[in-house]
Coordinates of C-alpha atoms and ligand atoms in Angstrom, one line a residue:
X165 CA -0.7 8.1 21.9
X166 CA -1.5 8.1 18.2
X167 CA 1.5 9.1 16.1
X168 CA 0.6 11.5 13.3
X169 CA 2.4 10.7 10.1
X170 CA 3.2 12.7 7.0
X171 CA 4.0 10.7 3.8
X172 CA 6.0 12.2 0.9
X173 CA 5.5 10.2 -2.3
X174 CA 2.2 8.5 -2.9
X175 CA 3.3 6.0 -5.7
X176 CA 3.5 2.3 -5.4
X177 CA 5.1 1.8 -2.0
X178 CA 3.8 5.1 -0.6
X179 CA 0.3 3.8 -1.0
X180 CA 1.3 0.4 0.4
X181 CA 2.8 2.0 3.5
X182 CA -0.2 4.4 3.9
X183 CA -2.5 1.4 3.7
X184 CA -0.6 -0.6 6.3
X185 CA -0.2 2.4 8.7
X186 CA -3.9 3.2 8.4
X187 CA -5.4 -0.3 8.3
X188 CA -3.0 -2.9 9.6
X189 CA -0.6 -1.4 12.2
X190 CA -1.2 0.0 15.6
X191 CA -0.5 3.4 17.1
X192 CA -0.3 5.7 14.0
X193 CA -2.4 7.5 11.5
X194 CA -1.6 9.4 8.3
X195 CA -2.6 13.1 8.5
X196 CA -0.7 14.7 5.6
X197 CA 0.6 13.6 2.2
X198 CA 2.4 15.1 -0.7
X199 CA 3.6 14.1 -4.2
X200 CA 4.9 16.1 -7.2
X201 CA 1.9 14.5 -8.8
X202 CA -0.7 16.3 -6.7
X203 CA -3.6 14.8 -8.5
X204 CA -2.2 11.3 -7.9
X205 CA -1.8 12.2 -4.2
X206 CA -5.4 13.4 -4.0
X207 CA -6.6 10.2 -5.7
X208 CA -4.6 8.0 -3.3
X209 CA -6.1 9.8 -0.3
X210 CA -9.6 9.2 -1.7
X211 CA -9.0 5.6 -2.7
X212 CA -7.5 4.7 0.7
X213 CA -10.4 6.6 2.5
X214 CA -7.9 8.8 4.4
X215 CA -8.8 11.9 6.5
X216 CA -5.5 13.5 5.4
X217 CA -4.4 16.9 4.0
X218 CA -2.8 17.0 0.6
X219 CA 0.0 19.5 0.7
X220 CA 1.7 20.9 -2.4
X221 CA 5.3 20.3 -1.3
X222 CA 7.2 17.7 0.8
X223 CA 8.9 20.4 2.8
X224 CA 5.4 21.6 3.9
X225 CA 4.6 18.1 5.1
X226 CA 7.8 18.1 7.2
X227 CA 7.0 21.5 8.7
X228 CA 3.3 20.8 9.3
X229 CA 2.6 21.3 13.0
X230 CA 0.3 18.3 13.2
X231 CA 2.9 15.9 11.7
X232 CA 5.0 14.1 14.4
X233 CA 7.0 11.8 12.0
X234 CA 7.7 11.3 8.3
X235 CA 7.6 8.5 5.9
X236 CA 9.6 9.2 2.7
X237 CA 8.6 7.1 -0.3
X238 CA 9.4 9.4 -3.2
X239 CA 12.0 8.7 -5.9
X240 CA 15.5 7.7 -4.8
X241 CA 17.3 11.0 -5.7
X242 CA 14.8 13.0 -3.5
X243 CA 15.5 11.1 -0.2
X244 CA 18.6 13.0 1.0
X245 CA 16.9 16.5 0.8
X246 CA 13.8 15.3 2.7
X247 CA 15.7 13.4 5.4
X248 CA 17.9 16.4 6.0
X249 CA 14.9 18.6 6.3
X250 CA 13.2 16.2 8.7
X251 CA 16.4 16.1 10.9
X252 CA 16.5 19.9 10.8
X253 CA 12.9 20.0 12.0
X254 CA 13.8 17.4 14.8
X255 CA 11.2 14.9 13.4
X256 CA 11.8 11.1 13.2
X257 CA 11.8 9.9 9.7
X258 CA 11.4 6.5 8.0
X259 CA 13.1 6.7 4.6
X260 CA 12.8 4.1 2.0
X261 CA 16.0 2.7 0.5
X262 CA 18.4 3.9 -0.6
X263 CA 19.0 6.5 2.1
X264 CA 20.6 8.6 -0.6
X265 CA 21.9 7.7 -4.0
X266 CA 25.6 8.2 -3.1
X267 CA 27.7 7.5 0.0
X268 CA 28.5 11.3 0.2
X269 CA 24.7 12.0 0.5
X270 CA 24.3 9.4 3.2
X271 CA 27.3 10.8 5.1
X272 CA 25.7 14.2 5.1
X273 CA 22.6 12.6 6.8
X274 CA 24.8 10.7 9.3
X275 CA 26.6 14.0 10.2
X276 CA 23.4 15.9 10.6
X277 CA 21.9 13.1 12.8
X278 CA 25.0 13.0 15.0
X279 CA 24.9 16.8 15.3
X280 CA 21.3 16.6 16.3
X281 CA 22.3 14.2 19.1
X282 CA 19.7 11.5 18.9
X283 CA 18.6 8.9 16.4
X284 CA 15.9 10.2 14.1
X285 CA 16.4 8.1 11.0
X286 CA 15.3 4.5 10.1
X287 CA 16.1 3.2 6.6
X288 CA 13.6 1.0 4.7
X289 CA 15.8 -2.1 4.7
X290 CA 13.0 -4.5 5.4
X291 CA 14.8 -7.8 4.9
X292 CA 16.1 -8.1 8.5
X293 CA 12.5 -8.1 9.5
X294 CA 11.6 -11.0 7.1
X295 CA 11.0 -14.3 8.9
X296 CA 13.1 -16.2 6.3
X297 CA 16.2 -14.0 6.7
X298 CA 15.8 -14.1 10.5
X299 CA 15.7 -17.9 10.5
X300 CA 18.8 -18.0 8.2
X301 CA 20.6 -15.6 10.6
X302 CA 19.7 -17.8 13.5
X303 CA 21.3 -20.8 11.8
X304 CA 24.4 -18.9 11.0
X305 CA 24.7 -17.5 14.5
X306 CA 24.2 -20.9 16.0
X307 CA 27.5 -22.0 14.5
X308 CA 25.9 -25.2 13.0
X309 CA 27.3 -24.7 9.5
X310 CA 30.6 -23.2 10.8
X311 CA 32.0 -20.0 9.5
X312 CA 30.3 -18.7 6.4
X313 CA 32.8 -19.0 3.5
X314 CA 30.8 -18.3 0.3
X315 CA 27.3 -16.8 -0.4
X316 CA 25.4 -17.3 -3.7
X317 CA 22.6 -14.7 -4.1
X318 CA 20.2 -13.7 -6.7
X319 CA 17.9 -10.7 -6.9
X320 CA 15.5 -11.1 -9.9
X321 CA 12.7 -8.8 -10.9
X322 CA 10.3 -9.7 -13.8
X323 CA 11.0 -6.5 -15.6
X324 CA 11.8 -2.8 -15.2
X325 CA 10.8 0.3 -17.2
X326 CA 12.8 2.2 -19.8
X327 CA 13.9 4.8 -17.2
X328 CA 15.9 2.2 -15.2
X329 CA 19.6 2.4 -15.9
X330 CA 22.7 0.2 -15.4
X331 CA 23.7 1.9 -12.1
X332 CA 20.2 1.5 -10.6
X333 CA 20.8 -2.3 -10.6
X334 CA 23.1 -1.4 -7.8
X335 CA 21.7 1.7 -6.1
X336 CA 18.0 0.8 -6.4
X337 CA 18.0 -3.0 -6.4
X338 CA 21.2 -4.6 -5.1
X339 CA 21.3 -2.1 -2.3
X340 CA 19.0 -4.6 -0.5
X341 CA 21.7 -7.3 -0.6
X342 CA 24.3 -4.7 0.4
X343 CA 22.2 -3.9 3.4
X344 CA 21.0 -7.3 4.5
X345 CA 24.2 -9.3 3.9
X346 CA 26.3 -7.2 6.3
X347 CA 23.6 -7.7 8.9
X348 CA 23.4 -11.4 8.2
X349 CA 27.1 -12.0 8.4
X350 CA 27.9 -9.3 11.0
X351 CA 30.7 -8.3 8.5
X352 CA 31.5 -5.5 6.1
X353 CA 32.8 -5.4 2.5
X354 CA 36.3 -4.7 1.3
X355 CA 36.1 -5.1 -2.5
X356 CA 33.7 -5.3 -5.4
X357 CA 33.9 -6.5 -9.0
X358 CA 31.2 -6.5 -11.6
X359 CA 30.9 -9.0 -14.5
X360 CA 28.4 -8.6 -17.4
X361 CA 27.2 -11.8 -18.9
X362 CA 25.6 -11.9 -22.3
X363 CA 22.7 -9.3 -22.2
X364 CA 19.1 -10.5 -22.3
X365 CA 17.1 -9.5 -25.3
X366 CA 14.5 -8.2 -22.8
X367 CA 16.6 -5.3 -21.7
X368 CA 16.7 -1.8 -23.3
X369 CA 19.2 0.9 -24.3
X370 CA 20.2 2.3 -20.9
X371 CA 20.5 -1.0 -19.0
X372 CA 23.0 -3.8 -19.1
X373 CA 21.1 -6.7 -17.7
X374 CA 21.9 -9.1 -16.0
X375 CA 25.0 -8.3 -13.9
X376 CA 27.0 -10.5 -11.5
X377 CA 28.5 -8.6 -8.5
X378 CA 31.4 -10.2 -6.6
X379 CA 32.1 -9.0 -3.1
X380 CA 34.7 -9.8 -0.6
X381 CA 34.2 -9.2 3.1
X382 CA 36.5 -8.1 6.0
X383 CA 36.4 -11.7 7.3
X384 CA 37.2 -13.1 3.9
X385 CA 33.9 -14.5 2.8
X386 CA 33.2 -14.3 -1.0
X387 CA 29.8 -13.3 -2.2
X388 CA 28.3 -13.5 -5.7
X389 CA 25.0 -11.7 -6.4
X390 CA 23.2 -12.1 -9.7
X391 CA 21.1 -9.0 -10.3
X392 CA 18.7 -9.7 -13.1
X393 CA 15.9 -7.2 -13.4
X394 CA 14.2 -8.4 -16.6
X395 CA 14.1 -12.1 -15.7
X396 CA 10.5 -12.4 -16.9
X397 CA 9.4 -15.4 -14.9
X398 CA 8.8 -13.8 -11.4
X399 CA 10.2 -12.0 -8.4
X400 CA 12.8 -14.3 -7.0
X401 CA 15.2 -13.6 -4.1
X402 CA 17.8 -16.3 -3.3
X403 CA 20.5 -16.5 -0.7
X404 CA 22.6 -19.6 0.0
X405 CA 25.3 -19.5 2.6
X406 CA 28.1 -22.1 2.3
X407 CA 29.8 -22.7 5.6
X408 CA 32.6 -24.9 6.8
X409 CA 30.2 -27.7 7.9
X410 CA 27.1 -27.2 5.8
X411 CA 24.9 -25.0 3.7
X412 CA 22.0 -22.8 4.8
X413 CA 19.5 -21.4 2.3
X414 CA 16.9 -18.6 2.6
X415 CA 13.5 -20.3 2.8
X416 CA 11.2 -20.0 -0.2
X417 CA 7.9 -18.2 0.4
X418 CA 5.4 -20.9 1.3
X419 CA 3.1 -22.0 -1.5
X420 CA 0.9 -25.0 -2.2
X421 CA 2.5 -27.9 -4.0
X422 CA 0.1 -28.4 -6.9
X423 CA -0.2 -31.6 -8.9
X424 CA -2.2 -30.9 -12.0
X425 CA -2.0 -31.4 -15.8
X426 CA 0.8 -34.0 -15.4
X427 CA 3.0 -31.5 -13.5
X428 CA 4.1 -30.8 -9.9
X429 CA 4.4 -27.1 -9.4
X430 CA 4.7 -24.2 -6.9
X431 CA 3.6 -20.6 -7.7
X432 CA 6.4 -18.1 -7.9
X433 CA 5.5 -14.6 -6.7
X434 CA 5.8 -11.7 -9.1
X435 CA 6.0 -8.6 -6.9
X436 CA 8.0 -7.3 -4.0
X437 CA 4.8 -6.1 -2.4
X438 CA 3.7 -9.7 -1.9
X439 CA 7.2 -11.3 -1.3
X440 CA 8.0 -9.0 1.7
X441 CA 4.4 -8.1 2.8
X442 CA 4.9 -9.2 6.4
X443 CA 8.4 -7.8 6.7
X444 CA 7.1 -4.3 5.6
X445 CA 4.4 -4.6 8.3
X446 CA 6.9 -5.5 11.0
X447 CA 9.5 -2.8 10.0
X448 CA 7.0 0.0 10.1
X449 CA 5.4 -1.2 13.3
X450 CA 8.9 -1.2 14.8
X451 CA 9.4 2.4 13.5
X452 CA 6.1 3.5 15.0
X453 CA 6.8 1.8 18.4
X454 CA 10.4 3.2 18.4
X455 CA 9.2 6.8 17.8
X456 CA 6.5 6.4 20.5
X457 CA 9.0 5.0 23.0
X458 CA 11.7 7.5 22.1
X459 CA 14.2 4.9 20.8
X460 CA 14.7 3.8 17.2
X461 CA 16.4 0.4 16.9
X462 CA 15.8 -0.5 13.2
X463 CA 18.3 -0.1 10.3
X464 CA 20.1 3.2 11.0
X465 CA 21.5 6.0 8.9
X466 CA 24.9 4.3 9.4
X467 CA 23.5 1.1 7.9
X468 CA 22.2 3.2 4.9
X469 CA 25.7 4.8 4.6
X470 CA 27.6 1.5 4.9
X471 CA 25.5 0.0 2.1
X472 CA 26.0 3.1 -0.1
X473 CA 29.8 3.1 0.4
X474 CA 29.7 -0.4 -1.1
X475 CA 27.2 0.6 -3.8
X476 CA 29.5 3.4 -4.9
X477 CA 32.3 0.9 -5.3
X478 CA 30.0 -1.5 -7.3
X479 CA 28.9 1.4 -9.6
X480 CA 32.6 2.2 -10.1
X481 CA 33.3 -1.5 -10.8
X482 CA 30.7 -1.5 -13.5
X483 CA 33.1 0.8 -15.4
X484 CA 36.4 -0.9 -14.4
X485 CA 37.8 -4.3 -15.2
X486 CA 39.0 -5.9 -11.9
X487 CA 38.4 -5.1 -8.3
X488 CA 37.4 -1.8 -6.7
X489 CA 38.3 -1.5 -3.0
X490 CA 35.7 -0.6 -0.4
X491 CA 36.8 1.4 2.6
X492 CA 34.2 2.0 5.4
X493 CA 35.3 4.3 8.2
X494 CA 34.9 3.0 11.8
X495 CA 31.4 3.1 13.0
X496 CA 30.9 6.1 15.3
X497 CA 30.0 5.3 19.0
X498 CA 26.7 7.1 18.3
X499 CA 25.6 4.1 16.2
X500 CA 26.8 1.3 18.6
X501 CA 23.9 -0.8 19.7
Ligands
NAI837 P1 6.8 5.2 -7.7 O1 7.4 5.9 -8.9 O2 5.6 4.3 -7.8 O3 6.4 6.3 -6.6 C1 7.3 7.4 -6.3 C2 6.4 8.6 -6.1 O4 7.3 9.7 -5.7 C3 5.7 9.1 -7.4 O5 4.3 9.2 -7.2 C4 6.4 10.4 -7.7 O6 5.5 11.3 -8.3 C5 6.8 10.9 -6.3 N1 7.8 11.9 -6.2 C6 8.9 12.0 -6.9 N2 9.6 13.1 -6.6 C7 8.9 13.7 -5.6 C8 9.1 14.8 -4.8 N3 10.2 15.6 -5.0 N4 8.2 15.1 -3.9 C9 7.1 14.4 -3.7 N5 6.9 13.3 -4.4 C10 7.8 12.9 -5.3 O7 8.0 4.4 -7.0 P2 8.0 3.4 -5.8 O8 8.2 2.0 -6.4 O9 6.8 3.6 -5.0 O10 9.3 3.7 -5.1 C11 9.4 4.8 -4.2 C12 10.6 4.6 -3.3 O11 10.5 3.5 -2.5 C13 11.9 4.5 -4.1 O12 12.9 5.2 -3.4 C14 12.2 3.0 -4.1 O13 13.6 2.7 -4.1 C15 11.6 2.6 -2.7 N6 11.0 1.2 -2.8 C16 11.4 0.4 -1.8 C17 10.9 -0.9 -1.9 C18 11.4 -1.9 -0.9 O14 11.3 -3.1 -1.1 N7 11.8 -1.5 0.3 C19 10.0 -1.4 -2.9 C20 9.7 -0.4 -3.9 C21 10.2 0.9 -3.8
ISE838 C1 12.4 -1.7 -5.8 O1 12.6 -0.3 -5.6 C2 12.6 -2.4 -4.5 O2 13.1 -1.9 -3.5 C3 12.4 -3.9 -4.6 O3 12.4 -4.5 -3.3 C4 13.5 -4.4 -5.5 O4 13.3 -5.8 -5.6 C5 13.4 -3.7 -6.8 O5 14.4 -4.2 -7.7 C6 13.5 -2.2 -6.7 O6 13.3 -1.6 -8.0

């Protein structure tokens, strides 16, 4: 069976996902796309050599009779509406992170999916598919470093544009840590605090950058995450887990050790596209396989919701000195694995 995909949003990651579904992965092809920038969508179809229809509206892609499943890669605030429409149409949907920009929005999706009665949603949290994170989890789960006590993390982007605001450091960027760390630790969050160091001169009017987010988990681990989205020097993702008996760190992406010009050096990547290129392939292949076999097992709407409950608290903590508590309701049986 070849799964026929509709893609909503043909910007940066939309084009990346179309390319991988069409040229790298097995079992799917893209048959319809849409973007509010229709001309951009048409150009993407041409550039990628697709035999796909360009439809004027995302809802038409969802309803199209030849579309079996959806990939949503439009801007964050549009996700909720498209995912709800996909569930209403009974079509599986891979939605890029965040599932919705608020926990309330994610909850509406969780409720709709439970009412539908079968999992239809996979969230684009790709880090659990990354070899490095998988290796790190294996070490933690082996017990070799004992119980995780403290985590030191950094999420650094070279720069962001003028439209990027202080809350997006959480809802658009740190949402990845909020997603992957609960998976890594098999834990959830109970409180958040945000500290603003001196701001970089490379930021702009609507963005306080960098930020340090402090989290506490149900099991009592403490996590600090530096979110620095104008760090200039590269795209750099760090996670160090301090346990009772040792320390485990996320592996660096492999690169040649270069001796040249009286220096020893490694290249640092500059783009998420390259840093997680294999993880994106594996997550989307998992989605395609899951749809074909009738069972989605990747990051769920509940995972998207749990991350957004914490994200809401972090955004509130940006405006509050001190701790903001995080309260996640018990996971419904529907989402037990
Ligand atoms: P982008 O700005 O390059 O592309 C987004 C596209 O969505 C644009 O072409 C825009 O015209 C289109 N769009 C906006 N509203 C729309 C609507 N109502 N209907 C149809 N199209 C619409 O942004 P980018 O970087 O591709 O991000 C897209 C999504 O993917 C975001 O939600 C972002 O958070 C997520 N993302 C995830 C990454 C990951 O590591 N998992 C990496 C980059 C982005
Ligand atoms: C982008 O949307 C992504 O999801 C990237 O993985 C992240 O590093 C970046 O900060 C976001 O803007």
